[in-house]
């Protein structure tokens, strides 16, 4: 018998627990960790422990007395367990979207490395912003938050519904997952500080909104922020995909206008709540009930929000001015001199040589050049 030798595979599997192995299989590894909590619910011994990580806790209503009542929640230490579990779920969802959707689209576009990095970043963020924008709008409509603005300070602190609490838990989980994604995505060292700064600021503001019990106000402010940033990243994707000037300009014009409106509306709404509304209520600091309505919190909140939104506006204006200056610079096109024919070069070189001789010698040289050559015998 003649044995048929198979084709050797040049790509070797990386060693287990090496950096390359963890990066390639991080979604499967994290899925196994998340499955531990899911399987733990099925076992009676570990069900209470797994339930701490998966379910929402710190309920302040009693559904036994009134089954029709809406469950309301407050903040507490068990929220950290829930954030950890949904942190794992977010990493898995990020990997699934990247592998099965965004990678396939980017291969068809044939982008450069710099544009590919921006494409992947904008693709992930626009999905996050769109999903959470619709989720936040649904909460605002269901709980009648926008049409009942005085309740933001008259009923402070208000307990959260299940949907609102899960919304903020997922928010915290998403911004936490941005840190390990720097390793999983092999982000360049020069790009890491900006990504870390952006995730840290978002995590900081979301945590303050959640733990100081301004969730109802926060869901409105976050909706404005998400819509503005979603249009900006959508304009960037339009620029990458269409690669035409008119659609790109129109998308950036709409995105920049919405972005400016969102920043101004955030400052105005925050000033109304913190300076006008909460100032009318009794100043009270009670950690047990979650009441932090004191002047220090009010003025610190409006100062931080105004400074951050103003800085974002400054960055946008500076970026637009820089782009305008770059477009105003005329492009100088260097044209290569036309190559002259050898015949003309020969004539010019002969003429230049004749010009260097006296007039008598020039006439003699021209007669010798024009005289027909003698035929060979």
CSV table of C-alpha atoms in Angstrom, one decimal:
chain,number,residue,atom,x,y,z
A,1,UNK,CA,0.0,0.0,0.0
A,2,UNK,CA,1.1,3.5,-0.7
A,3,UNK,CA,0.4,5.9,2.1
A,4,UNK,CA,-0.9,9.3,1.1
A,5,UNK,CA,0.8,12.0,3.1
A,6,UNK,CA,-1.6,14.9,4.1
A,7,UNK,CA,-0.8,18.5,3.7
A,8,UNK,CA,1.0,20.0,6.7
A,9,UNK,CA,-0.6,22.9,8.4
A,10,UNK,CA,1.8,25.8,8.7
A,11,UNK,CA,-0.1,27.6,11.5
A,12,UNK,CA,0.7,25.8,14.7
A,13,UNK,CA,-1.6,26.1,17.7
A,14,UNK,CA,-0.2,28.4,20.4
A,15,UNK,CA,0.9,26.9,23.7
A,16,UNK,CA,-1.8,26.7,26.4
A,17,UNK,CA,-2.0,29.7,28.7
A,18,UNK,CA,0.3,31.7,26.4
A,19,UNK,CA,-0.7,35.2,25.4
A,20,UNK,CA,-1.7,34.2,21.9
A,21,UNK,CA,-3.8,31.3,23.2
A,22,UNK,CA,-5.7,33.5,25.7
A,23,UNK,CA,-6.3,36.2,23.0
A,24,UNK,CA,-7.5,33.7,20.4
A,25,UNK,CA,-9.8,31.8,22.8
A,26,UNK,CA,-10.8,34.5,25.4
A,27,UNK,CA,-14.4,34.3,24.4
A,28,UNK,CA,-14.5,30.5,25.1
A,29,UNK,CA,-12.7,30.9,28.3
A,30,UNK,CA,-15.0,33.6,29.6
A,31,UNK,CA,-18.0,31.6,28.4
A,32,UNK,CA,-16.9,28.7,30.6
A,33,UNK,CA,-16.6,31.0,33.6
A,34,UNK,CA,-20.1,32.4,33.0
A,35,UNK,CA,-21.5,28.9,32.6
A,36,UNK,CA,-20.3,28.1,36.1
A,37,UNK,CA,-22.8,30.6,37.5
A,38,UNK,CA,-25.6,29.4,35.2
A,39,UNK,CA,-25.0,25.7,36.2
A,40,UNK,CA,-24.8,26.8,39.8
A,41,UNK,CA,-28.5,27.8,39.7
A,42,UNK,CA,-29.5,24.2,38.9
A,43,UNK,CA,-27.8,22.7,41.9
A,44,UNK,CA,-29.6,23.3,45.2
A,45,UNK,CA,-26.4,23.6,47.2
A,46,UNK,CA,-25.0,26.4,45.1
A,47,UNK,CA,-28.2,28.0,43.8
A,48,UNK,CA,-28.3,30.8,46.4
A,49,UNK,CA,-24.6,31.6,45.7
A,50,UNK,CA,-25.2,31.8,41.9
A,51,UNK,CA,-28.4,33.7,42.4
A,52,UNK,CA,-26.4,36.5,44.0
A,53,UNK,CA,-24.4,37.1,40.8
A,54,UNK,CA,-27.2,36.7,38.2
A,55,UNK,CA,-30.4,38.4,39.8
A,56,UNK,CA,-31.1,41.9,40.9
A,57,UNK,CA,-31.0,42.5,44.7
A,58,UNK,CA,-31.8,45.1,47.4
A,59,UNK,CA,-35.6,45.1,46.8
A,60,UNK,CA,-37.5,47.6,48.9
A,61,UNK,CA,-41.1,46.5,48.0
A,62,UNK,CA,-43.1,43.6,49.5
A,63,UNK,CA,-44.8,41.6,46.7
A,64,UNK,CA,-46.4,39.2,49.2
A,65,UNK,CA,-48.7,41.8,50.6
A,66,UNK,CA,-49.6,43.3,47.2
A,67,UNK,CA,-48.8,41.0,44.2
A,68,UNK,CA,-49.7,43.8,41.8
A,69,UNK,CA,-47.1,46.2,43.1
A,70,UNK,CA,-44.1,47.1,40.9
A,71,UNK,CA,-40.8,45.9,42.3
A,72,UNK,CA,-38.5,48.7,43.3
A,73,UNK,CA,-34.8,48.5,44.1
A,74,UNK,CA,-32.1,50.5,45.7
A,75,UNK,CA,-28.3,50.2,45.6
A,76,UNK,CA,-26.2,47.9,47.7
A,77,UNK,CA,-23.0,45.7,47.9
A,78,UNK,CA,-24.6,42.8,46.0
A,79,UNK,CA,-24.7,45.0,42.9
A,80,UNK,CA,-20.9,44.4,42.6
A,81,UNK,CA,-21.7,40.6,42.1
A,82,UNK,CA,-24.2,41.4,39.4
A,83,UNK,CA,-21.8,43.8,37.7
A,84,UNK,CA,-19.1,41.0,37.6
A,85,UNK,CA,-21.5,38.5,35.9
A,86,UNK,CA,-22.7,40.9,33.3
A,87,UNK,CA,-19.1,42.0,32.8
A,88,UNK,CA,-18.4,38.4,31.6
A,89,UNK,CA,-21.5,38.5,29.3
A,90,UNK,CA,-20.4,41.8,27.8
A,91,UNK,CA,-17.0,40.3,26.8
A,92,UNK,CA,-18.7,37.4,25.2
A,93,UNK,CA,-21.0,39.6,23.2
A,94,UNK,CA,-18.2,41.8,22.1
A,95,UNK,CA,-16.3,38.8,20.7
A,96,UNK,CA,-19.3,37.5,18.9
A,97,UNK,CA,-20.1,40.8,17.2
A,98,UNK,CA,-16.4,41.3,16.3
A,99,UNK,CA,-15.9,37.8,14.8
A,100,UNK,CA,-19.2,37.2,13.0
A,101,UNK,CA,-20.2,40.7,11.8
A,102,UNK,CA,-17.5,43.4,11.9
A,103,UNK,CA,-14.5,41.2,10.8
A,104,UNK,CA,-16.5,40.0,7.7
A,105,UNK,CA,-17.5,43.6,6.8
A,106,UNK,CA,-14.0,45.0,7.2
A,107,UNK,CA,-12.5,42.3,4.9
A,108,UNK,CA,-14.7,43.5,2.1
A,109,UNK,CA,-13.8,47.1,2.6
A,110,UNK,CA,-10.0,46.5,2.3
A,111,UNK,CA,-9.1,49.2,4.8
A,112,UNK,CA,-5.7,50.2,6.0
A,113,UNK,CA,-4.5,49.3,9.5
A,114,UNK,CA,-5.3,52.8,10.9
A,115,UNK,CA,-8.7,52.9,9.3
A,116,UNK,CA,-9.4,49.3,10.4
A,117,UNK,CA,-8.7,50.1,14.0
A,118,UNK,CA,-11.1,53.1,13.8
A,119,UNK,CA,-13.7,51.0,12.0
A,120,UNK,CA,-13.7,48.3,14.7
A,121,UNK,CA,-13.9,50.9,17.5
A,122,UNK,CA,-16.8,52.8,15.9
A,123,UNK,CA,-18.6,49.6,15.0
A,124,UNK,CA,-18.6,48.4,18.6
A,125,UNK,CA,-19.5,51.8,20.1
A,126,UNK,CA,-22.3,52.5,17.7
A,127,UNK,CA,-24.0,49.1,18.6
A,128,UNK,CA,-23.6,49.9,22.3
A,129,UNK,CA,-25.0,53.5,21.9
A,130,UNK,CA,-27.9,52.4,19.8
A,131,UNK,CA,-29.0,49.5,22.0
A,132,UNK,CA,-28.7,51.6,25.2
A,133,UNK,CA,-30.4,54.6,23.6
A,134,UNK,CA,-33.5,52.6,22.7
A,135,UNK,CA,-33.4,50.9,26.1
A,136,UNK,CA,-33.2,54.3,27.9
A,137,UNK,CA,-36.0,55.8,25.8
A,138,UNK,CA,-38.2,52.9,26.7
A,139,UNK,CA,-37.5,53.5,30.4
A,140,UNK,CA,-38.2,57.2,30.1
A,141,UNK,CA,-41.6,56.6,28.3
A,142,UNK,CA,-42.7,53.8,30.6
A,143,UNK,CA,-41.9,55.6,33.8
A,144,UNK,CA,-43.0,59.0,32.5
A,145,UNK,CA,-39.7,60.7,33.5
A,146,UNK,CA,-39.4,63.4,30.9
A,147,UNK,CA,-43.0,64.7,31.2
A,148,UNK,CA,-42.8,64.7,35.0
A,149,UNK,CA,-39.5,66.6,35.6
A,150,UNK,CA,-40.5,68.1,39.0
A,151,UNK,CA,-40.5,64.5,40.4
A,152,UNK,CA,-36.7,64.4,39.8
A,153,UNK,CA,-36.2,66.7,42.9
A,154,UNK,CA,-39.6,66.5,44.7
A,155,UNK,CA,-39.4,62.7,45.1
A,156,UNK,CA,-35.6,62.4,45.4
A,157,UNK,CA,-34.3,59.8,46.2
A,158,UNK,CA,-36.6,57.5,44.2
A,159,UNK,CA,-36.2,53.7,44.1
A,160,UNK,CA,-35.5,52.1,40.8
A,161,UNK,CA,-37.6,49.7,38.7
A,162,UNK,CA,-36.1,46.4,37.6
A,163,UNK,CA,-35.4,47.7,34.1
A,164,UNK,CA,-33.7,50.9,35.3
A,165,UNK,CA,-31.5,49.0,37.8
A,166,UNK,CA,-30.5,46.4,35.1
A,167,UNK,CA,-29.7,49.3,32.8
A,168,UNK,CA,-27.1,50.8,35.1
A,169,UNK,CA,-25.7,47.4,36.0
A,170,UNK,CA,-25.1,46.8,32.3
A,171,UNK,CA,-23.6,50.3,31.9
A,172,UNK,CA,-21.0,49.6,34.7
A,173,UNK,CA,-20.3,46.2,33.2
A,174,UNK,CA,-19.7,47.6,29.7
A,175,UNK,CA,-17.2,50.3,30.8
A,176,UNK,CA,-15.4,47.8,33.0
A,177,UNK,CA,-15.0,45.4,30.1
A,178,UNK,CA,-13.2,48.1,28.1
A,179,UNK,CA,-10.0,47.5,30.1
A,180,UNK,CA,-9.4,43.8,29.3
A,181,UNK,CA,-10.4,44.5,25.7
A,182,UNK,CA,-7.3,46.5,25.3
A,183,UNK,CA,-5.4,43.3,25.8
A,184,UNK,CA,-7.7,41.1,23.8
A,185,UNK,CA,-7.8,43.5,20.8
A,186,UNK,CA,-4.0,44.0,20.8
A,187,UNK,CA,-4.4,47.8,21.0
A,188,UNK,CA,-1.2,49.7,20.3
A,189,UNK,CA,0.6,51.3,23.2
A,190,UNK,CA,0.2,54.8,21.8
A,191,UNK,CA,-3.6,54.4,21.7
A,192,UNK,CA,-4.0,52.8,25.1
A,193,UNK,CA,-3.9,56.1,27.2
A,194,UNK,CA,-6.8,57.7,25.3
A,195,UNK,CA,-8.9,54.5,25.4
A,196,UNK,CA,-8.3,54.1,29.2
A,197,UNK,CA,-9.1,57.8,29.8
A,198,UNK,CA,-12.4,57.6,27.9
A,199,UNK,CA,-13.5,54.4,29.7
A,200,UNK,CA,-12.4,55.7,33.1
A,201,UNK,CA,-14.4,59.0,32.7
A,202,UNK,CA,-17.5,57.1,31.6
A,203,UNK,CA,-17.2,54.6,34.4
A,204,UNK,CA,-16.6,57.4,36.9
A,205,UNK,CA,-19.7,59.4,35.9
A,206,UNK,CA,-22.0,56.4,35.7
A,207,UNK,CA,-20.9,55.2,39.1
A,208,UNK,CA,-21.6,58.6,40.7
A,209,UNK,CA,-25.0,58.8,39.1
A,210,UNK,CA,-25.9,55.3,40.3
A,211,UNK,CA,-24.6,55.4,43.9
A,212,UNK,CA,-25.8,58.9,44.6
A,213,UNK,CA,-29.3,57.9,43.5
A,214,UNK,CA,-29.7,60.2,40.5
A,215,UNK,CA,-30.7,57.4,38.2
A,216,UNK,CA,-33.8,59.0,36.8
A,217,UNK,CA,-31.9,62.2,35.9
A,218,UNK,CA,-28.9,60.0,34.7
A,219,UNK,CA,-31.0,58.0,32.2
A,220,UNK,CA,-32.0,61.3,30.5
A,221,UNK,CA,-28.5,62.6,30.4
A,222,UNK,CA,-27.1,59.3,29.2
A,223,UNK,CA,-29.7,59.2,26.4
A,224,UNK,CA,-28.5,62.6,25.1
A,225,UNK,CA,-24.9,61.5,25.3
A,226,UNK,CA,-25.6,58.2,23.5
A,227,UNK,CA,-27.5,59.8,20.7
A,228,UNK,CA,-24.8,62.4,20.0
A,229,UNK,CA,-22.0,59.9,20.1
A,230,UNK,CA,-23.9,57.4,18.0
A,231,UNK,CA,-24.4,59.9,15.2
A,232,UNK,CA,-20.7,60.8,15.3
A,233,UNK,CA,-19.5,57.2,15.0
A,234,UNK,CA,-22.2,56.6,12.4
A,235,UNK,CA,-20.8,59.5,10.3
A,236,UNK,CA,-17.3,58.0,10.6
A,237,UNK,CA,-18.6,54.6,9.4
A,238,UNK,CA,-20.4,56.3,6.5
A,239,UNK,CA,-17.0,57.9,5.6
A,240,UNK,CA,-15.3,54.6,5.6
A,241,UNK,CA,-18.0,52.7,3.7
A,242,UNK,CA,-19.2,55.2,1.1
A,243,UNK,CA,-15.9,57.0,0.6
A,244,UNK,CA,-17.8,59.8,-1.1
A,245,UNK,CA,-17.6,63.5,-0.2
A,246,UNK,CA,-21.3,64.5,-0.2
A,247,UNK,CA,-22.7,61.7,2.0
A,248,UNK,CA,-19.8,62.1,4.4
A,249,UNK,CA,-20.2,65.8,4.7
A,250,UNK,CA,-24.0,65.5,5.3
A,251,UNK,CA,-23.6,62.8,7.9
A,252,UNK,CA,-20.9,64.8,9.8
A,253,UNK,CA,-23.0,68.0,9.6
A,254,UNK,CA,-26.0,66.2,11.3
A,255,UNK,CA,-23.8,64.4,13.8
A,256,UNK,CA,-22.0,67.6,14.9
A,257,UNK,CA,-25.2,69.6,15.2
A,258,UNK,CA,-26.8,66.8,17.4
A,259,UNK,CA,-23.6,66.5,19.4
A,260,UNK,CA,-23.6,70.2,20.2
A,261,UNK,CA,-27.3,70.2,21.1
A,262,UNK,CA,-26.8,67.2,23.4
A,263,UNK,CA,-23.9,68.9,25.3
A,264,UNK,CA,-25.9,72.2,25.8
A,265,UNK,CA,-29.1,70.3,26.8
A,266,UNK,CA,-27.1,68.3,29.3
A,267,UNK,CA,-25.8,71.5,31.0
A,268,UNK,CA,-29.2,73.1,31.0
A,269,UNK,CA,-31.1,70.1,32.4
A,270,UNK,CA,-28.4,69.6,35.1
A,271,UNK,CA,-28.6,73.2,36.2
A,272,UNK,CA,-32.4,73.0,36.5
A,273,UNK,CA,-32.3,69.9,38.7
A,274,UNK,CA,-29.3,70.7,40.9
A,275,UNK,CA,-29.5,74.5,41.1
A,276,UNK,CA,-33.2,75.2,40.9
A,277,UNK,CA,-35.0,71.9,41.9
A,278,UNK,CA,-32.9,70.4,44.7
A,279,UNK,CA,-32.2,73.8,46.3
A,280,UNK,CA,-35.9,74.1,47.0
A,281,UNK,CA,-35.9,70.8,49.0
A,282,UNK,CA,-34.7,70.2,52.5
A,283,UNK,CA,-30.9,69.8,52.7
A,284,UNK,CA,-30.4,66.4,54.1
A,285,UNK,CA,-27.6,63.8,54.2
A,286,UNK,CA,-28.7,60.3,55.1
A,287,UNK,CA,-26.6,57.4,53.9
A,288,UNK,CA,-29.1,54.8,55.1
A,289,UNK,CA,-31.9,56.1,52.8
A,290,UNK,CA,-29.6,57.3,50.1
A,291,UNK,CA,-30.3,61.0,50.4
A,292,UNK,CA,-27.4,63.2,49.4
A,293,UNK,CA,-29.2,66.5,48.9
A,294,UNK,CA,-26.6,68.9,50.3
A,295,UNK,CA,-25.0,72.0,48.8
A,296,UNK,CA,-21.6,70.3,48.4
A,297,UNK,CA,-23.1,67.6,46.2
A,298,UNK,CA,-25.2,70.0,44.3
A,299,UNK,CA,-22.5,72.5,43.3
A,300,UNK,CA,-19.9,69.7,42.8
A,301,UNK,CA,-22.2,67.9,40.4
A,302,UNK,CA,-23.2,70.9,38.3
A,303,UNK,CA,-19.5,72.1,38.2
A,304,UNK,CA,-18.2,68.7,37.0
A,305,UNK,CA,-21.0,68.2,34.5
A,306,UNK,CA,-20.5,71.8,33.1
A,307,UNK,CA,-16.7,71.4,32.9
A,308,UNK,CA,-16.9,68.0,31.2
A,309,UNK,CA,-19.5,69.0,28.6
A,310,UNK,CA,-17.7,72.3,27.9
A,311,UNK,CA,-14.4,70.4,27.4
A,312,UNK,CA,-16.1,68.0,24.9
A,313,UNK,CA,-17.4,71.0,23.0
A,314,UNK,CA,-14.0,72.5,23.0
A,315,UNK,CA,-12.5,69.3,21.6
A,316,UNK,CA,-15.1,69.2,18.8
A,317,UNK,CA,-14.6,72.8,17.8
A,318,UNK,CA,-10.8,72.4,17.8
A,319,UNK,CA,-11.1,69.3,15.7
A,320,UNK,CA,-13.3,71.1,13.1
A,321,UNK,CA,-11.0,74.1,13.0
A,322,UNK,CA,-8.0,71.8,12.4
A,323,UNK,CA,-9.8,70.0,9.6
A,324,UNK,CA,-10.8,73.3,8.0
A,325,UNK,CA,-7.2,74.5,8.0
A,326,UNK,CA,-6.0,71.3,6.4
A,327,UNK,CA,-8.6,71.6,3.7
A,328,UNK,CA,-7.8,75.2,3.1
A,329,UNK,CA,-4.1,74.5,2.3
A,330,UNK,CA,-3.6,74.3,-1.5
A,331,UNK,CA,-2.2,71.0,-2.7
A,332,UNK,CA,1.0,71.5,-4.7
A,333,UNK,CA,1.3,68.9,-7.5
A,334,UNK,CA,4.9,68.4,-8.6
A,335,UNK,CA,5.1,67.7,-12.4
A,336,UNK,CA,8.0,65.9,-13.8
A,337,UNK,CA,9.8,67.7,-16.6
A,338,UNK,CA,9.2,66.1,-20.0
A,339,UNK,CA,12.1,64.0,-21.3
A,340,UNK,CA,13.4,65.4,-24.6
A,341,UNK,CA,14.2,63.3,-27.5
A,342,UNK,CA,17.7,62.1,-28.0
A,343,UNK,CA,17.8,63.7,-31.5
A,344,UNK,CA,17.1,67.1,-30.0
A,345,UNK,CA,19.6,66.6,-27.3
A,346,UNK,CA,22.2,65.6,-29.9
A,347,UNK,CA,21.4,68.7,-32.0
A,348,UNK,CA,21.6,71.0,-29.0
A,349,UNK,CA,24.9,69.5,-27.8
A,350,UNK,CA,26.3,69.9,-31.4
A,351,UNK,CA,25.1,73.5,-31.5
A,352,UNK,CA,26.5,74.2,-28.1
A,353,UNK,CA,29.9,72.9,-29.2
A,354,UNK,CA,29.8,75.0,-32.4
A,355,UNK,CA,28.9,78.1,-30.5
A,356,UNK,CA,32.1,77.8,-28.5
A,357,UNK,CA,34.2,77.9,-31.7
A,358,UNK,CA,35.1,81.0,-33.7
A,359,UNK,CA,32.9,82.0,-36.8
A,360,UNK,CA,35.5,80.7,-39.4
A,361,UNK,CA,35.9,77.3,-37.6
A,362,UNK,CA,32.1,77.1,-37.3
A,363,UNK,CA,31.6,77.4,-41.1
A,364,UNK,CA,34.3,74.9,-41.8
A,365,UNK,CA,32.8,72.4,-39.3
A,366,UNK,CA,29.3,72.8,-40.8
A,367,UNK,CA,30.6,72.1,-44.4
A,368,UNK,CA,32.4,69.0,-43.2
A,369,UNK,CA,29.2,67.8,-41.5
A,370,UNK,CA,27.0,68.4,-44.5
A,371,UNK,CA,29.5,66.8,-47.0
A,372,UNK,CA,28.3,63.3,-48.2
A,373,UNK,CA,30.4,60.5,-46.9
A,374,UNK,CA,32.6,58.8,-49.4
A,375,UNK,CA,31.4,55.3,-50.6
A,376,UNK,CA,33.6,52.4,-49.8
A,377,UNK,CA,35.2,50.9,-52.8
